[in-house]
Amino acid sequence: MVNKSKEQAFNEIVRRVRKECFGKGPERIHTVFVENMAISILQGNLTPTEKFISRTPEGAEVVRSARTSMIQALYAAHVPDGMEELIGSKMVHLFSDFKVEEDMGVSVFIFEKPIA
């Protein structure tokens, strides 16, 4: 059983990265560790500008595409400080998507070794 403080510390790293990237961090993050994966559900992410842009289907797709592309590029360029040390393993993949209508994102972080 993974201890709650590790999940909370992981959430704080994710929140910090999102806040630095978008100017606003998620209001709620729930992370579970399964084998070598950290699965994070992020809610309450959109900035007022993104909410305005996403009022049309085209705008919503722009926001979804921009958010997922930015996150993937950010993590590909540099794994956030403290993440691999906290987990005790190298991050090898990140899968991320965003549902604008629900203001909800999901990220699946895959590490080399199982998370203890």
PDB file of C-alpha atoms in Angstrom, residues 22 46 50 53-54 58-70 72 96-101 104:
ATOM      1  CA  PHE A  22      -0.853  27.752 -17.726  1.00  0.00           C
ATOM      2  CA  LEU A  46      -9.367  26.145 -17.181  1.00  0.00           C
ATOM      3  CA  GLU A  50      -9.805  29.304 -21.928  1.00  0.00           C
ATOM      4  CA  ILE A  53     -12.488  30.519 -26.029  1.00  0.00           C
ATOM      5  CA  SER A  54     -14.094  27.098 -25.438  1.00  0.00           C
ATOM      6  CA  GLU A  58     -13.929  24.912 -32.533  1.00  0.00           C
ATOM      7  CA  GLY A  59     -12.637  26.895 -29.561  1.00  0.00           C
ATOM      8  CA  ALA A  60     -12.996  23.876 -27.273  1.00  0.00           C
ATOM      9  CA  GLU A  61     -10.869  21.810 -29.662  1.00  0.00           C
ATOM     10  CA  VAL A  62      -8.211  24.545 -29.768  1.00  0.00           C
ATOM     11  CA  VAL A  63      -8.059  24.590 -25.948  1.00  0.00           C
ATOM     12  CA  ARG A  64      -7.926  20.753 -25.721  1.00  0.00           C
ATOM     13  CA  SER A  65      -5.232  20.496 -28.363  1.00  0.00           C
ATOM     14  CA  ALA A  66      -3.140  23.320 -26.892  1.00  0.00           C
ATOM     15  CA  ARG A  67      -3.309  21.930 -23.339  1.00  0.00           C
ATOM     16  CA  THR A  68      -2.359  18.382 -24.306  1.00  0.00           C
ATOM     17  CA  SER A  69       0.422  19.515 -26.665  1.00  0.00           C
ATOM     18  CA  MET A  70       1.887  21.938 -24.122  1.00  0.00           C
ATOM     19  CA  GLN A  72       3.491  16.674 -23.504  1.00  0.00           C
ATOM     20  CA  SER A  96      -2.297  13.088 -21.326  1.00  0.00           C
ATOM     21  CA  ASP A  97      -5.701  14.240 -22.541  1.00  0.00           C
ATOM     22  CA  PHE A  98      -8.227  16.879 -21.635  1.00  0.00           C
ATOM     23  CA  LYS A  99     -12.032  17.067 -21.788  1.00  0.00           C
ATOM     24  CA  VAL A 100     -12.872  20.773 -22.064  1.00  0.00           C
ATOM     25  CA  GLU A 101     -16.633  20.381 -21.497  1.00  0.00           C
ATOM     26  CA  MET A 104     -11.141  17.625 -16.526  1.00  0.00           C
TER      27      MET A 104
END
